[in-house]
């Protein structure tokens, strides 16, 4: 048996983590960053370029989490950097409308025909919580249906069986959410159309909306079963409930038009985030005009934001989306090819090492689940051997491969990932699997 890869020096990161713990719970400003699920201290990042992150001690990593999704073009792509610099020179914020908002909106509508009108907000959380409010107002109903393992941000009503950090830390729902609020959200198993039919039968005329990650990313990557999303669309239409497709992760990721384009779904409302801001804080909720026009100042549904449509964020979004639009015909096939190579290459190393692994992937998002069985919903994802994942994660990190630090988060590739990065990743995995079986 070969010896373990040496652990790189991370003294500066360790010192920074101790300082950060004085100010931030767990030393972090978002919980999964703390690496609790995989063990070890999280490296602090100094800079990044292309597919590579550099930490505070000068160690380099190939980046497979891409800031949790936004960085589809890799880090610090010159046209994105220059767009932000140009915008910053004209002042960081006005709190009044700018041409940039119209520019980005035109691009979004071109990719998402279901979005007739929209609002910019500053995070995915804001987008989904505003979409829910609008759906409740439009239907005059209260109940929301979501799916186990789907994460839609951290608003009170959406933290029921919510995947992502909650799944990582084994928290069923958040403390501090009153049961009266949580009780208005029903969580059903994903990929199970009978379960949703039963819910509509049991609660006729009270379900305001069904919100879904069209491809789950926040329980690890779980694709929809053939026909599942179409059935959901037909059922919600029949029952007078709105279908909210949460494309915060999948939007511009799996196709220019997201999962709605891939699976030909025409939802009532769509939420976007992550890539649409090119690494700056942008969220979007939008959809059919008849619903969106119920927002203030046209209608009675209140929603607002001091920094919504911020000019720096719009500039980063326009630079990113216009680049994707101009190069879509090369970019998405390239991402498919590089992602297929790395996900299948690593899976083959697991077979060679005798490590049971199930690989799920749609385009450039995917997950290696440490379980021998298929993963089609959260319950099956939760059967993964998270301790084995933790050992794999540490062994990869020590060899300079940065995977998302949880079994229940999708890994992403960017356009900056090429043959060299893929070969290095597969070679590292071949070593890492030797330490998965026990240490
Ligand atoms: C990340 C994510 C959110 C939340 O977005 P934030 O910007 O972190 O608030 C919502 N929905 C999905 C599907 C996400 O992946």
PDB file of N, CA and C in Angstrom, residues 1 4-5 7 10 35-40 354-357 368 370 384-401 403-407 428-439:
ATOM      1  N   UNK A   1       0.842  -1.198   0.000  1.00  0.00           N
ATOM      2  CA  UNK A   1       0.000   0.000   0.000  1.00  0.00           C
ATOM      3  C   UNK A   1       0.875   1.246   0.000  1.00  0.00           C
ATOM      4  N   UNK A   4       0.324   7.679   2.566  1.00  0.00           N
ATOM      5  CA  UNK A   4      -0.649   8.773   2.426  1.00  0.00           C
ATOM      6  C   UNK A   4       0.011   9.992   1.798  1.00  0.00           C
ATOM      7  N   UNK A   5      -0.738  10.751   0.994  1.00  0.00           N
ATOM      8  CA  UNK A   5      -0.147  11.990   0.482  1.00  0.00           C
ATOM      9  C   UNK A   5       0.201  12.907   1.648  1.00  0.00           C
ATOM     10  N   UNK A   7       0.411  16.048   4.007  1.00  0.00           N
ATOM     11  CA  UNK A   7      -0.518  17.160   4.194  1.00  0.00           C
ATOM     12  C   UNK A   7       0.235  18.459   3.968  1.00  0.00           C
ATOM     13  N   UNK A  10      -0.500  24.373   6.228  1.00  0.00           N
ATOM     14  CA  UNK A  10      -1.634  25.312   6.230  1.00  0.00           C
ATOM     15  C   UNK A  10      -1.605  26.162   7.502  1.00  0.00           C
ATOM     16  N   UNK A  35     -16.230  23.058   6.970  1.00  0.00           N
ATOM     17  CA  UNK A  35     -15.594  21.741   6.769  1.00  0.00           C
ATOM     18  C   UNK A  35     -15.908  20.764   7.891  1.00  0.00           C
ATOM     19  N   UNK A  36     -16.929  21.047   8.730  1.00  0.00           N
ATOM     20  CA  UNK A  36     -17.230  20.146   9.839  1.00  0.00           C
ATOM     21  C   UNK A  36     -17.553  18.732   9.362  1.00  0.00           C
ATOM     22  N   UNK A  37     -18.186  18.643   8.185  1.00  0.00           N
ATOM     23  CA  UNK A  37     -18.652  17.340   7.717  1.00  0.00           C
ATOM     24  C   UNK A  37     -17.512  16.463   7.231  1.00  0.00           C
ATOM     25  N   UNK A  38     -16.417  17.067   6.834  1.00  0.00           N
ATOM     26  CA  UNK A  38     -15.325  16.275   6.258  1.00  0.00           C
ATOM     27  C   UNK A  38     -14.091  16.276   7.152  1.00  0.00           C
ATOM     28  N   UNK A  39     -14.079  17.096   8.190  1.00  0.00           N
ATOM     29  CA  UNK A  39     -12.936  17.164   9.093  1.00  0.00           C
ATOM     30  C   UNK A  39     -11.838  18.028   8.518  1.00  0.00           C
ATOM     31  N   UNK A  40     -10.904  18.399   9.355  1.00  0.00           N
ATOM     32  CA  UNK A  40      -9.797  19.245   8.906  1.00  0.00           C
ATOM     33  C   UNK A  40     -10.194  20.705   8.938  1.00  0.00           C
ATOM     34  N   UNK A 354     -12.136  -0.964  -5.654  1.00  0.00           N
ATOM     35  CA  UNK A 354     -13.161  -1.716  -4.923  1.00  0.00           C
ATOM     36  C   UNK A 354     -13.991  -0.864  -3.988  1.00  0.00           C
ATOM     37  N   UNK A 355     -14.109   0.431  -4.298  1.00  0.00           N
ATOM     38  CA  UNK A 355     -14.916   1.330  -3.465  1.00  0.00           C
ATOM     39  C   UNK A 355     -16.297   1.466  -4.096  1.00  0.00           C
ATOM     40  N   UNK A 356     -17.370   1.105  -3.369  1.00  0.00           N
ATOM     41  CA  UNK A 356     -18.709   1.235  -3.951  1.00  0.00           C
ATOM     42  C   UNK A 356     -19.095   2.709  -4.122  1.00  0.00           C
ATOM     43  N   UNK A 357     -19.450   3.056  -5.357  1.00  0.00           N
ATOM     44  CA  UNK A 357     -19.700   4.465  -5.669  1.00  0.00           C
ATOM     45  C   UNK A 357     -20.830   4.542  -6.691  1.00  0.00           C
ATOM     46  N   UNK A 368     -20.314  12.205  -6.675  1.00  0.00           N
ATOM     47  CA  UNK A 368     -19.921  10.822  -6.416  1.00  0.00           C
ATOM     48  C   UNK A 368     -20.505  10.447  -5.054  1.00  0.00           C
ATOM     49  N   UNK A 370     -21.054   7.877  -2.081  1.00  0.00           N
ATOM     50  CA  UNK A 370     -20.373   6.691  -1.548  1.00  0.00           C
ATOM     51  C   UNK A 370     -21.403   5.655  -1.107  1.00  0.00           C
ATOM     52  N   UNK A 384     -25.568   7.189   1.894  1.00  0.00           N
ATOM     53  CA  UNK A 384     -24.146   7.242   1.551  1.00  0.00           C
ATOM     54  C   UNK A 384     -23.283   7.161   2.808  1.00  0.00           C
ATOM     55  N   UNK A 385     -22.108   6.607   2.636  1.00  0.00           N
ATOM     56  CA  UNK A 385     -21.132   6.503   3.722  1.00  0.00           C
ATOM     57  C   UNK A 385     -20.390   7.848   3.819  1.00  0.00           C
ATOM     58  N   UNK A 386     -20.906   8.727   4.677  1.00  0.00           N
ATOM     59  CA  UNK A 386     -20.351  10.087   4.730  1.00  0.00           C
ATOM     60  C   UNK A 386     -18.949  10.104   5.346  1.00  0.00           C
ATOM     61  N   UNK A 387     -18.653   9.110   6.201  1.00  0.00           N
ATOM     62  CA  UNK A 387     -17.289   9.023   6.759  1.00  0.00           C
ATOM     63  C   UNK A 387     -16.299   8.711   5.635  1.00  0.00           C
ATOM     64  N   UNK A 388     -16.684   7.795   4.747  1.00  0.00           N
ATOM     65  CA  UNK A 388     -15.815   7.464   3.608  1.00  0.00           C
ATOM     66  C   UNK A 388     -15.657   8.686   2.709  1.00  0.00           C
ATOM     67  N   UNK A 389     -16.775   9.419   2.490  1.00  0.00           N
ATOM     68  CA  UNK A 389     -16.667  10.644   1.699  1.00  0.00           C
ATOM     69  C   UNK A 389     -15.679  11.614   2.342  1.00  0.00           C
ATOM     70  N   UNK A 390     -15.753  11.742   3.669  1.00  0.00           N
ATOM     71  CA  UNK A 390     -14.855  12.650   4.389  1.00  0.00           C
ATOM     72  C   UNK A 390     -13.391  12.267   4.175  1.00  0.00           C
ATOM     73  N   UNK A 391     -13.094  10.959   4.243  1.00  0.00           N
ATOM     74  CA  UNK A 391     -11.713  10.507   4.027  1.00  0.00           C
ATOM     75  C   UNK A 391     -11.266  10.811   2.590  1.00  0.00           C
ATOM     76  N   UNK A 392     -12.190  10.583   1.654  1.00  0.00           N
ATOM     77  CA  UNK A 392     -11.898  10.867   0.249  1.00  0.00           C
ATOM     78  C   UNK A 392     -11.638  12.369   0.065  1.00  0.00           C
ATOM     79  N   UNK A 393     -12.520  13.183   0.655  1.00  0.00           N
ATOM     80  CA  UNK A 393     -12.385  14.632   0.527  1.00  0.00           C
ATOM     81  C   UNK A 393     -11.032  15.110   1.036  1.00  0.00           C
ATOM     82  N   UNK A 394     -10.641  14.629   2.222  1.00  0.00           N
ATOM     83  CA  UNK A 394      -9.349  15.079   2.801  1.00  0.00           C
ATOM     84  C   UNK A 394      -8.181  14.637   1.935  1.00  0.00           C
ATOM     85  N   UNK A 395      -8.246  13.391   1.443  1.00  0.00           N
ATOM     86  CA  UNK A 395      -7.135  12.891   0.614  1.00  0.00           C
ATOM     87  C   UNK A 395      -7.056  13.651  -0.707  1.00  0.00           C
ATOM     88  N   UNK A 396      -8.191  14.064  -1.230  1.00  0.00           N
ATOM     89  CA  UNK A 396      -8.187  14.868  -2.463  1.00  0.00           C
ATOM     90  C   UNK A 396      -7.639  16.266  -2.183  1.00  0.00           C
ATOM     91  N   UNK A 397      -8.108  16.867  -1.096  1.00  0.00           N
ATOM     92  CA  UNK A 397      -7.669  18.228  -0.762  1.00  0.00           C
ATOM     93  C   UNK A 397      -6.148  18.258  -0.559  1.00  0.00           C
ATOM     94  N   UNK A 398      -5.635  17.236   0.127  1.00  0.00           N
ATOM     95  CA  UNK A 398      -4.190  17.186   0.388  1.00  0.00           C
ATOM     96  C   UNK A 398      -3.398  17.026  -0.910  1.00  0.00           C
ATOM     97  N   UNK A 399      -4.056  16.528  -1.959  1.00  0.00           N
ATOM     98  CA  UNK A 399      -3.387  16.424  -3.273  1.00  0.00           C
ATOM     99  C   UNK A 399      -3.755  17.589  -4.195  1.00  0.00           C
ATOM    100  N   UNK A 400      -4.400  18.620  -3.623  1.00  0.00           N
ATOM    101  CA  UNK A 400      -4.658  19.809  -4.426  1.00  0.00           C
ATOM    102  C   UNK A 400      -5.934  19.759  -5.256  1.00  0.00           C
ATOM    103  N   UNK A 401      -6.917  18.975  -4.806  1.00  0.00           N
ATOM    104  CA  UNK A 401      -8.210  18.935  -5.498  1.00  0.00           C
ATOM    105  C   UNK A 401      -9.282  19.362  -4.511  1.00  0.00           C
ATOM    106  N   UNK A 403     -12.886  19.596  -3.579  1.00  0.00           N
ATOM    107  CA  UNK A 403     -14.268  19.161  -3.833  1.00  0.00           C
ATOM    108  C   UNK A 403     -15.183  19.880  -2.848  1.00  0.00           C
ATOM    109  N   UNK A 404     -16.479  19.986  -3.138  1.00  0.00           N
ATOM    110  CA  UNK A 404     -17.378  20.563  -2.137  1.00  0.00           C
ATOM    111  C   UNK A 404     -17.281  19.747  -0.850  1.00  0.00           C
ATOM    112  N   UNK A 405     -17.224  20.417   0.316  1.00  0.00           N
ATOM    113  CA  UNK A 405     -16.912  19.707   1.566  1.00  0.00           C
ATOM    114  C   UNK A 405     -18.117  19.029   2.201  1.00  0.00           C
ATOM    115  N   UNK A 406     -18.922  18.350   1.401  1.00  0.00           N
ATOM    116  CA  UNK A 406     -20.065  17.597   1.922  1.00  0.00           C
ATOM    117  C   UNK A 406     -20.519  16.605   0.859  1.00  0.00           C
ATOM    118  N   UNK A 407     -20.944  15.427   1.309  1.00  0.00           N
ATOM    119  CA  UNK A 407     -21.514  14.446   0.385  1.00  0.00           C
ATOM    120  C   UNK A 407     -22.778  15.007  -0.278  1.00  0.00           C
ATOM    121  N   UNK A 428      -5.244  11.830  -8.732  1.00  0.00           N
ATOM    122  CA  UNK A 428      -5.401  12.060  -7.292  1.00  0.00           C
ATOM    123  C   UNK A 428      -6.456  11.119  -6.719  1.00  0.00           C
ATOM    124  N   UNK A 429      -7.545  10.913  -7.471  1.00  0.00           N
ATOM    125  CA  UNK A 429      -8.620  10.034  -6.984  1.00  0.00           C
ATOM    126  C   UNK A 429      -8.120   8.605  -6.841  1.00  0.00           C
ATOM    127  N   UNK A 430      -7.266   8.189  -7.780  1.00  0.00           N
ATOM    128  CA  UNK A 430      -6.735   6.825  -7.714  1.00  0.00           C
ATOM    129  C   UNK A 430      -5.967   6.621  -6.404  1.00  0.00           C
ATOM    130  N   UNK A 431      -5.249   7.643  -5.954  1.00  0.00           N
ATOM    131  CA  UNK A 431      -4.579   7.598  -4.639  1.00  0.00           C
ATOM    132  C   UNK A 431      -5.597   7.676  -3.508  1.00  0.00           C
ATOM    133  N   UNK A 432      -6.539   8.628  -3.633  1.00  0.00           N
ATOM    134  CA  UNK A 432      -7.470   8.908  -2.527  1.00  0.00           C
ATOM    135  C   UNK A 432      -8.327   7.687  -2.185  1.00  0.00           C
ATOM    136  N   UNK A 433      -8.745   6.934  -3.207  1.00  0.00           N
ATOM    137  CA  UNK A 433      -9.619   5.780  -2.934  1.00  0.00           C
ATOM    138  C   UNK A 433      -8.919   4.733  -2.072  1.00  0.00           C
ATOM    139  N   UNK A 434      -7.578   4.743  -2.067  1.00  0.00           N
ATOM    140  CA  UNK A 434      -6.862   3.779  -1.219  1.00  0.00           C
ATOM    141  C   UNK A 434      -7.058   4.066   0.261  1.00  0.00           C
ATOM    142  N   UNK A 435      -7.459   5.309   0.562  1.00  0.00           N
ATOM    143  CA  UNK A 435      -7.601   5.677   1.977  1.00  0.00           C
ATOM    144  C   UNK A 435      -9.046   5.766   2.422  1.00  0.00           C
ATOM    145  N   UNK A 436      -9.942   5.402   1.496  1.00  0.00           N
ATOM    146  CA  UNK A 436     -11.364   5.528   1.795  1.00  0.00           C
ATOM    147  C   UNK A 436     -11.845   4.370   2.658  1.00  0.00           C
ATOM    148  N   UNK A 437     -11.264   3.186   2.419  1.00  0.00           N
ATOM    149  CA  UNK A 437     -11.784   1.972   3.070  1.00  0.00           C
ATOM    150  C   UNK A 437     -11.593   1.962   4.568  1.00  0.00           C
ATOM    151  N   UNK A 438     -10.804   2.873   5.107  1.00  0.00           N
ATOM    152  CA  UNK A 438     -10.608   2.913   6.555  1.00  0.00           C
ATOM    153  C   UNK A 438      -9.240   3.484   6.837  1.00  0.00           C
ATOM    154  N   UNK A 439      -9.164   4.218   7.918  1.00  0.00           N
ATOM    155  CA  UNK A 439      -7.827   4.737   8.259  1.00  0.00           C
ATOM    156  C   UNK A 439      -7.653   4.726   9.760  1.00  0.00           C
TER     157      UNK A 439
END
